Short mmCIF file of C-alpha atoms in Angstrom, two decimals:
data_model
loop_
_atom_site.label_atom_id
_atom_site.label_comp_id
_atom_site.label_asym_id
_atom_site.label_seq_id
_atom_site.Cartn_x
_atom_site.Cartn_y
_atom_site.Cartn_z
CA MET A 2 -1.16 75.06 31.90
CA PHE A 3 -2.33 74.82 28.30
CA ASN A 4 1.27 74.79 27.06
CA MET A 5 2.19 72.08 29.57
CA LEU A 6 -0.74 69.94 28.42
CA ARG A 7 0.22 70.50 24.81
CA LEU A 8 3.83 69.52 25.59
CA THR A 9 2.67 66.43 27.45
CA ALA A 10 0.43 65.42 24.55
CA ALA A 11 3.32 65.91 22.14
CA ALA A 12 5.57 63.79 24.32
CA ILE A 13 2.94 61.06 24.47
CA SER A 14 2.55 61.18 20.68
CA LEU A 15 6.33 60.96 20.23
CA PHE A 16 6.52 58.05 22.68
CA ALA A 17 3.69 56.27 20.87
CA ALA A 18 5.45 56.77 17.57
CA LEU A 19 8.67 55.37 18.98
CA LEU A 20 6.77 52.40 20.34
CA ALA A 21 5.13 51.87 16.97
CA GLY A 22 8.50 52.02 15.26
CA SER A 23 9.96 49.60 17.79
CA SER A 24 7.04 47.24 17.19
CA LEU A 25 7.62 47.36 13.47
CA VAL A 26 11.26 46.47 13.94
CA ALA A 27 10.34 43.66 16.34
CA ASP A 28 7.76 42.33 13.89
CA ASP A 29 10.21 42.29 10.98
CA PRO A 30 11.20 38.60 10.64
CA VAL A 31 14.80 37.69 11.42
CA PRO A 32 16.32 36.75 8.02
CA VAL A 33 17.87 33.36 8.77
CA LEU A 34 16.92 32.07 5.29
CA ASN A 35 18.25 33.62 2.07
CA LEU A 36 17.85 31.45 -1.01
CA PRO A 37 18.81 31.92 -4.66
CA GLY A 38 15.76 33.17 -6.53
CA SER A 39 13.48 33.81 -3.55
CA GLY A 40 15.94 35.69 -1.35
CA THR A 41 14.58 36.34 2.15
CA ASN A 42 10.93 36.16 1.08
CA PRO A 43 9.53 32.80 2.23
CA ASP A 44 6.35 33.30 0.19
CA ALA A 45 8.45 33.33 -2.99
CA ILE A 46 9.88 29.83 -2.46
CA ASP A 47 8.90 27.51 -5.31
CA TYR A 48 8.93 24.16 -3.56
CA ASP A 49 8.23 22.29 -6.80
CA THR A 50 11.56 23.40 -8.30
CA LEU A 51 13.77 22.89 -5.24
CA PRO A 52 16.80 20.64 -5.72
CA VAL A 53 16.22 17.04 -4.71
CA LEU A 54 18.59 14.93 -2.61
CA THR A 55 18.45 11.20 -3.21
CA GLY A 56 19.92 8.53 -0.98
CA GLN A 57 19.64 5.04 0.45
CA HIS A 58 16.63 4.10 2.52
CA ALA A 59 15.93 1.42 5.12
CA ILE A 60 13.38 0.51 7.76
CA ILE A 61 14.67 0.27 11.33
CA ASN A 62 11.43 -0.85 12.99
CA PRO A 63 8.43 -1.76 10.81
CA ALA A 64 4.85 -0.72 11.45
CA ALA A 65 2.83 -3.13 13.57
CA ARG A 66 -0.69 -3.46 14.88
CA GLY A 67 -1.35 -2.17 18.36
CA PRO A 68 -2.86 -4.17 21.23
CA HIS A 69 -6.36 -2.78 20.65
CA SER A 70 -6.42 -2.68 16.85
CA ARG A 71 -9.45 -3.54 14.78
CA PRO A 72 -9.54 -6.58 12.47
CA VAL A 73 -7.20 -6.47 9.46
CA ASP A 74 -10.03 -5.78 7.01
CA GLN A 75 -10.89 -2.59 8.96
CA LEU A 76 -7.32 -1.53 9.72
CA ASP A 77 -6.21 2.12 9.65
CA LEU A 78 -3.16 4.07 10.83
CA ALA A 79 -4.85 4.70 14.16
CA ASP A 80 -4.68 0.95 14.84
CA LEU A 81 -0.87 0.83 14.62
CA ARG A 82 1.74 1.20 17.33
CA LEU A 83 3.50 4.52 17.84
CA ASN A 84 7.06 4.84 16.47
CA LEU A 85 8.33 8.38 17.12
CA HIS A 86 11.08 10.49 18.77
CA ASN A 87 13.99 8.98 16.83
CA TYR A 88 17.64 9.36 17.91
CA LEU A 89 20.91 8.09 16.45
CA VAL A 90 24.49 7.70 17.60
CA HIS A 91 27.57 5.85 16.36
CA HIS A 92 29.29 4.25 19.33
CA ASP A 93 31.69 1.36 19.85
CA GLY A 94 31.75 0.55 16.13
CA ARG A 95 27.98 0.36 15.74
CA TYR A 96 25.02 2.54 14.86
CA TRP A 97 22.36 2.81 17.54
CA CYS A 98 18.80 4.06 17.18
CA LEU A 99 16.43 4.88 20.04
CA TRP A 100 12.73 5.73 19.77
CA SER A 101 9.41 5.81 21.62
CA ASP A 102 7.25 2.73 21.07
CA GLY A 103 3.69 2.88 22.35
CA PRO A 104 0.35 1.08 22.08
CA LYS A 105 -1.02 3.82 19.79
CA VAL A 106 -0.41 7.39 18.62
CA GLU A 107 0.70 9.01 20.84
CA ASP A 108 2.22 9.13 24.33
CA TYR A 109 -0.30 6.82 26.01
CA PRO A 110 0.37 4.85 29.20
CA THR A 111 2.61 1.77 28.76
CA GLN A 112 4.64 3.56 26.06
CA GLU A 113 8.27 2.47 26.34
CA MET A 114 11.70 3.14 24.82
CA LYS A 115 13.11 0.71 22.28
CA TYR A 116 16.40 0.46 20.44
CA SER A 117 18.11 -1.25 17.53
CA THR A 118 21.71 -1.49 16.32
CA SER A 119 23.40 -1.76 12.93
CA GLU A 120 26.85 -2.38 11.54
CA ASP A 121 26.31 -0.33 8.37
CA GLY A 122 23.38 1.98 9.14
CA LEU A 123 21.06 0.20 6.71
CA THR A 124 20.53 -3.29 8.13
CA TRP A 125 19.13 -3.18 11.65
CA SER A 126 18.66 -5.71 14.42
CA PRO A 127 15.18 -6.54 15.76
CA ALA A 128 13.90 -3.98 18.24
CA ARG A 129 14.43 -4.56 21.95
CA SER A 130 13.22 -2.60 24.95
CA VAL A 131 15.40 -0.21 26.95
CA THR A 132 12.92 0.41 29.75
CA GLY A 133 10.62 -2.57 29.69
CA THR A 134 6.89 -1.94 29.38
CA PRO A 135 5.79 0.32 32.24
CA GLU A 136 2.62 -0.38 34.14
CA GLU A 137 -0.33 1.94 33.69
CA PRO A 138 -0.70 4.85 34.16
CA PHE A 139 3.03 5.49 33.44
CA ALA A 140 4.92 5.91 30.19
CA TRP A 141 8.29 6.87 28.65
CA ILE A 142 9.30 9.23 25.85
CA ALA A 143 12.71 8.65 24.24
CA ARG A 144 14.96 11.69 24.67
CA GLY A 145 18.28 10.84 23.09
CA LEU A 146 21.48 8.80 23.06
CA TRP A 147 24.27 10.56 24.95
CA VAL A 148 27.92 9.50 25.10
CA ARG A 149 29.20 10.99 28.37
CA ASP A 150 32.81 10.27 29.27
CA GLY A 151 32.73 7.12 27.13
CA GLU A 152 29.51 5.84 28.70
CA LEU A 153 26.51 5.31 26.41
CA LEU A 154 23.32 6.66 27.99
CA ALA A 155 19.74 6.40 26.76
CA LEU A 156 17.73 9.36 28.03
CA GLY A 157 14.01 9.18 28.66
CA ALA A 158 11.23 11.32 30.11
CA HIS A 159 9.04 9.38 32.54
CA TYR A 160 5.53 10.67 33.22
CA ARG A 161 2.05 9.75 34.36
CA GLY A 162 -1.10 9.58 32.22
CA HIS A 163 -1.64 10.50 28.58
CA GLY A 164 1.05 12.92 27.40
CA ALA A 165 3.91 14.51 29.29
CA PHE A 166 2.41 17.99 29.70
CA GLY A 167 -0.04 19.23 32.29
CA PRO A 168 -0.11 20.08 36.02
CA PRO A 169 3.29 19.17 37.51
CA ASP A 170 1.89 17.27 40.47
CA ARG A 171 -0.26 15.14 38.18
CA LYS A 172 2.27 14.47 35.39
CA GLN A 173 5.25 13.64 37.68
CA LEU A 174 7.56 14.41 34.76
CA THR A 175 11.17 13.31 35.32
CA LEU A 176 14.21 13.07 33.02
CA LYS A 177 16.10 9.82 33.62
CA ALA A 178 18.99 7.86 32.12
CA PHE A 179 19.82 4.23 31.37
CA THR A 180 23.38 3.02 30.83
CA TRP A 181 24.49 0.36 28.37
CA ASN A 182 26.15 -2.65 30.02
CA SER A 183 28.19 -4.09 27.17
CA ASP A 184 29.15 -7.21 29.12
CA ALA A 185 25.54 -8.13 29.86
CA GLY A 186 24.14 -6.68 26.62
CA THR A 187 21.42 -4.84 28.55
CA TRP A 188 20.36 -1.35 29.59
CA GLU A 189 20.42 -0.59 33.32
CA PRO A 190 18.88 2.35 35.25
CA ARG A 191 21.50 5.04 35.78
CA GLY A 192 19.61 7.71 37.69
CA THR A 193 17.66 10.95 37.46
CA LEU A 194 19.00 14.01 35.66
CA HIS A 195 16.29 16.51 36.62
CA GLU A 196 12.73 16.71 37.91
CA ASN A 197 9.91 18.31 35.90
CA ALA A 198 12.03 18.18 32.77
CA ILE A 199 11.83 16.89 29.23
CA ASN A 200 14.77 17.63 26.94
CA ASN A 201 14.70 17.70 23.15
CA PHE A 202 18.12 16.36 22.08
CA PRO A 203 21.12 15.04 24.06
CA PRO A 204 23.38 17.50 25.92
CA GLN A 205 26.14 19.32 24.04
CA ARG A 206 29.58 20.34 25.34
CA LEU A 207 30.30 23.98 26.15
CA PRO A 208 33.86 25.39 25.97
CA SER A 209 33.86 25.42 29.79
CA GLY A 210 33.56 21.63 29.82
CA ASP A 211 30.02 21.78 31.15
CA TRP A 212 27.14 20.29 29.20
CA ILE A 213 24.10 22.23 28.04
CA VAL A 214 20.69 20.83 27.16
CA THR A 215 17.32 22.40 26.44
CA ARG A 216 14.52 21.70 28.89
CA ARG A 217 10.76 22.14 28.86
CA ASP A 218 8.78 21.75 32.05
CA SER A 219 5.34 20.17 32.13
CA ARG A 220 3.82 23.56 31.24
CA PHE A 221 6.00 24.08 28.11
CA ASN A 222 8.18 26.79 29.70
CA VAL A 223 11.66 26.64 28.13
CA SER A 224 14.95 26.79 30.01
CA VAL A 225 18.43 25.35 29.59
CA LEU A 226 20.22 23.05 32.00
CA ILE A 227 23.97 23.62 32.35
CA GLY A 228 26.25 21.25 34.23
CA GLY A 229 26.34 17.46 34.09
CA ARG A 230 30.12 17.43 34.35
CA ASN A 231 30.64 16.45 37.99
CA ALA A 232 27.54 14.29 38.35
CA LEU A 233 24.61 13.14 36.27
CA ASP A 234 22.16 15.11 38.41
CA ASP A 235 24.33 18.24 38.83
CA TRP A 236 22.55 20.87 36.75
CA GLN A 237 21.67 24.54 37.06
CA ALA A 238 18.56 25.79 35.25
CA PHE A 239 18.50 29.12 33.37
CA PRO A 240 15.19 30.44 32.00
CA VAL A 241 14.88 31.08 28.25
CA VAL A 242 11.22 31.85 27.51
CA GLY A 243 7.93 31.20 29.24
CA VAL A 244 4.97 29.82 27.37
CA LYS A 245 3.13 33.18 27.62
CA ASP A 246 6.10 35.56 27.44
CA VAL A 247 5.81 36.42 23.74
CA ASP A 248 2.37 37.19 22.30
CA GLY A 249 1.30 34.65 19.70
CA PHE A 250 4.36 32.43 20.24
CA ARG A 251 4.02 29.01 21.84
CA PRO A 252 7.57 27.63 22.17
CA ASP A 253 8.20 23.94 21.58
CA GLU A 254 11.10 21.56 20.80
CA PRO A 255 13.98 24.07 20.82
CA ILE A 256 17.42 23.39 19.36
CA ILE A 257 20.67 25.25 20.08
CA TRP A 258 24.16 25.43 18.64
CA ALA A 259 27.34 27.46 19.09
CA LEU A 260 28.85 29.85 16.55
CA PRO A 261 32.67 30.01 16.24
CA GLU A 262 32.91 33.17 18.37
CA GLY A 263 30.89 31.53 21.17
CA THR A 264 27.41 32.96 20.59
CA LEU A 265 24.69 30.36 21.10
CA VAL A 266 21.83 30.30 18.60
CA GLY A 267 18.40 28.92 19.41
CA LEU A 268 15.67 27.97 16.95
CA TYR A 269 12.17 27.07 18.10
CA ARG A 270 9.16 25.32 16.70
CA ASP A 271 6.13 27.56 17.20
CA ASN A 272 2.79 26.03 18.21
CA GLY A 273 1.13 29.45 18.00
CA GLY A 274 0.17 29.17 14.34
CA SER A 275 2.87 31.31 12.69
CA GLN A 276 4.22 28.36 10.64
CA ARG A 277 7.66 29.94 11.08
CA LEU A 278 10.65 29.26 13.28
CA PHE A 279 11.54 31.62 16.12
CA HIS A 280 15.11 32.71 16.89
CA ALA A 281 17.05 33.74 20.01
CA THR A 282 20.71 34.10 20.99
CA SER A 283 22.87 33.95 24.10
CA GLU A 284 26.18 35.77 24.53
CA ASP A 285 27.10 34.21 27.89
CA GLN A 286 27.08 30.48 27.15
CA GLY A 287 23.37 30.02 27.74
CA ARG A 288 22.84 31.81 31.04
CA THR A 289 20.76 34.62 29.56
CA TRP A 290 18.88 34.72 26.26
CA SER A 291 17.45 37.35 23.96
CA ARG A 292 13.71 37.55 23.48
CA PRO A 293 12.66 35.02 20.79
CA LEU A 294 11.75 36.69 17.50
CA LEU A 295 9.86 35.46 14.46
CA THR A 296 12.10 34.41 11.54
CA ASN A 297 11.47 34.13 7.82
CA PHE A 298 12.11 30.35 7.87
CA PRO A 299 8.91 28.35 7.18
CA ASN A 300 8.09 25.32 9.30
CA ALA A 301 5.07 23.01 9.16
CA THR A 302 4.81 23.08 12.98
CA SER A 303 7.12 20.14 13.52
CA LYS A 304 10.38 19.16 15.18
CA LEU A 305 13.71 20.11 13.59
CA PHE A 306 17.37 19.23 14.03
CA SER A 307 20.66 20.86 13.06
CA MET A 308 24.30 19.78 13.10
CA LYS A 309 27.63 21.05 11.81
CA THR A 310 29.28 18.70 9.32
CA SER A 311 32.96 17.87 8.96
CA ARG A 312 32.86 19.85 5.70
CA GLY A 313 32.41 23.05 7.71
CA TYR A 314 28.82 23.90 6.85
CA ARG A 315 25.75 23.35 9.00
CA VAL A 316 22.68 21.38 7.94
CA LEU A 317 19.13 21.80 9.21
CA VAL A 318 16.52 19.07 8.61
CA LEU A 319 12.85 19.97 8.99
CA ASN A 320 9.41 20.07 7.36
CA ALA A 321 9.85 23.39 5.55
CA ASN A 322 6.71 23.51 3.40
CA PRO A 323 3.65 24.45 5.48
CA LYS A 324 1.36 23.99 2.45
CA VAL A 325 1.89 20.22 2.50
CA GLY A 326 2.52 19.82 6.22
CA ARG A 327 4.81 16.93 7.07
CA ARG A 328 4.42 15.12 3.76
CA GLN A 329 7.74 16.61 2.62
CA ILE A 330 10.99 16.84 4.55
CA HIS A 331 13.84 19.19 3.66
CA LEU A 332 17.52 19.84 4.25
CA ALA A 333 18.88 23.39 4.47
CA ILE A 334 22.56 24.39 4.40
CA SER A 335 24.31 27.26 6.16
CA PRO A 336 27.97 28.03 5.40
CA ASP A 337 28.35 30.23 8.50
CA GLY A 338 25.81 28.86 10.99
CA ARG A 339 23.82 32.10 10.84
CA THR A 340 22.02 32.14 7.49
CA PHE A 341 20.78 29.16 5.50
CA THR A 342 21.46 29.74 1.81
CA ARG A 343 20.33 26.46 0.21
CA LEU A 344 17.21 24.33 0.59
CA ALA A 345 16.60 20.89 -0.91
CA ARG A 346 13.88 18.29 -0.62
CA LEU A 347 14.89 14.88 0.69
CA ASP A 348 13.59 12.27 -1.73
CA VAL A 349 12.63 9.66 0.86
CA PRO A 350 11.05 6.84 -1.17
CA THR A 351 8.01 4.71 -0.51
CA PRO A 352 9.11 1.64 1.47
CA ALA A 353 9.77 -1.27 -0.86
CA GLU A 354 8.31 -3.74 1.60
CA LEU A 355 5.74 -3.52 4.37
CA PRO A 356 4.59 -6.12 6.89
CA ASP A 357 1.68 -8.23 5.62
CA GLU A 358 -0.52 -7.08 8.49
CA VAL A 359 -0.46 -3.46 7.25
CA ALA A 360 -0.61 -4.21 3.51
CA ARG A 361 -4.26 -3.11 3.39
CA ILE A 362 -3.25 0.51 4.07
CA ARG A 363 -0.12 0.50 1.92
CA LYS A 364 -1.24 3.71 0.17
CA LYS A 365 -0.90 5.66 3.41
CA PHE A 366 2.83 4.82 3.49
CA ARG A 367 3.54 6.23 0.02
CA SER A 368 5.88 9.11 -0.63
CA GLY A 369 3.91 12.35 -0.84
CA ILE A 370 1.06 10.90 1.22
CA ALA A 371 2.68 9.69 4.43
CA SER A 372 4.00 12.19 6.94
CA LEU A 373 7.76 12.19 7.56
CA GLN A 374 8.75 13.79 10.84
CA TYR A 375 10.98 14.15 13.90
CA PRO A 376 14.39 13.86 12.20
CA HIS A 377 17.69 13.26 13.92
CA VAL A 378 20.98 13.35 11.99
CA ILE A 379 24.51 12.07 12.50
CA GLU A 380 27.52 12.07 10.19
CA GLN A 381 29.57 8.93 9.66
CA ASP A 382 31.89 7.69 6.90
CA GLY A 383 31.15 10.52 4.48
CA HIS A 384 27.37 10.30 4.83
CA LEU A 385 24.52 11.89 6.71
CA LEU A 386 22.30 9.30 8.35
CA ILE A 387 18.84 10.71 9.03
CA ALA A 388 16.39 8.91 11.29
CA LEU A 389 12.73 9.78 10.85
CA SER A 390 9.25 8.51 11.57
CA ARG A 391 6.75 7.70 8.81
CA GLY A 392 3.18 8.40 9.83
CA LYS A 393 4.34 8.18 13.47
CA VAL A 394 4.11 4.40 13.10
CA GLN A 395 7.37 3.29 11.43
CA THR A 396 11.02 4.14 12.21
CA GLU A 397 13.23 4.60 9.14
CA VAL A 398 16.62 5.93 8.05
CA PHE A 399 17.67 7.84 4.95
CA ARG A 400 21.38 7.97 4.10
CA VAL A 401 22.71 10.87 2.01
CA ASP A 402 26.21 11.17 0.54
CA LEU A 403 27.91 14.35 1.76
CA ASP A 404 29.46 14.83 -1.68
CA ASP A 405 25.91 15.24 -3.02
CA VAL A 406 25.17 17.84 -0.34
CA ASP A 407 28.40 19.69 -1.22
CA ARG A 408 27.22 20.21 -4.79
CA PHE A 409 24.41 22.50 -3.67
CA LEU A 410 26.90 25.04 -2.37
CA ARG A 411 28.74 25.36 -5.67
CA PRO A 412 27.94 28.45 -7.80
#
């Protein structure tokens, strides 16, 4: 009996040791960032000596006072309208930008979706509404511009109350689409994609011909929707990660992309306080996913976007310096789509002009003071065009020459 107890205790000790070892492996950050000088150690990054990418800058929709703002002599950022959730596309010979425009920051009832167009990406038309102003207590959040079988769609999440997240029966969260009628020059309701769903970026094509798009429900649980080929509302949902599935990790605003061999990669903003990205993969075109793991890539708890360029490398735009929050925005480069080997700061300048009604708080729009967030990127005519929000109150673009980006990959 004594020997059996001793054997059982030994087995338990061995099992505990194996568990401890497994935990150590699981806690070792996934090395998706490997930079010259700092290697895979994010704490060794010297942000002050990072390369700097310059470019051309323009305002798409200027800051404006909200409906309940204080007098001009008492004005602050909190008195301005929301301008956030920026999306770009080049379609039918024009640039298009879509964003959320609300009475104040952020996601309050009567928030709507607005858009603007441009011939060159730098001079933009006055903003017009996609949705019209909804009646209280409803609101819209812009969710992307999607070209599906030649049709331009503006996606939006429709919800009730302040913010899209909460009890499903109370929020009534629904992902819907509007279609562009070029003859009439207007957006028209196109239908519902999915109930209890808010996506992050427009759907992407899978090799099967189906579309795939990330989805969060009103409780922040993450899944992917696959389908959309036969009908706009023809989707099958596959779970990725629940909000409480991984200790300390609170998934938000996921992005995904495909590697050449077909593996799908997912990166996640973490609202759990890690100030790092999380990483997961799928080997079956998004139907099952690995458990999200902490990476070594810093993130100031903000939205990110990635795309593969025509030059063959992938770019990732995000707020990569947690010490300054969203006051800096960065571009990382990955030659293989797995590991990002270069990191540069985007030198987004202070706006040259601001509306007279916000001149009193001009300092809060300055580079290094204002927050720059929620990027979306497209490539066109040898440039990257990056849409972003300044202070959540002004929609802007920053255009970078791809030849300048190429130089960072040279030895």
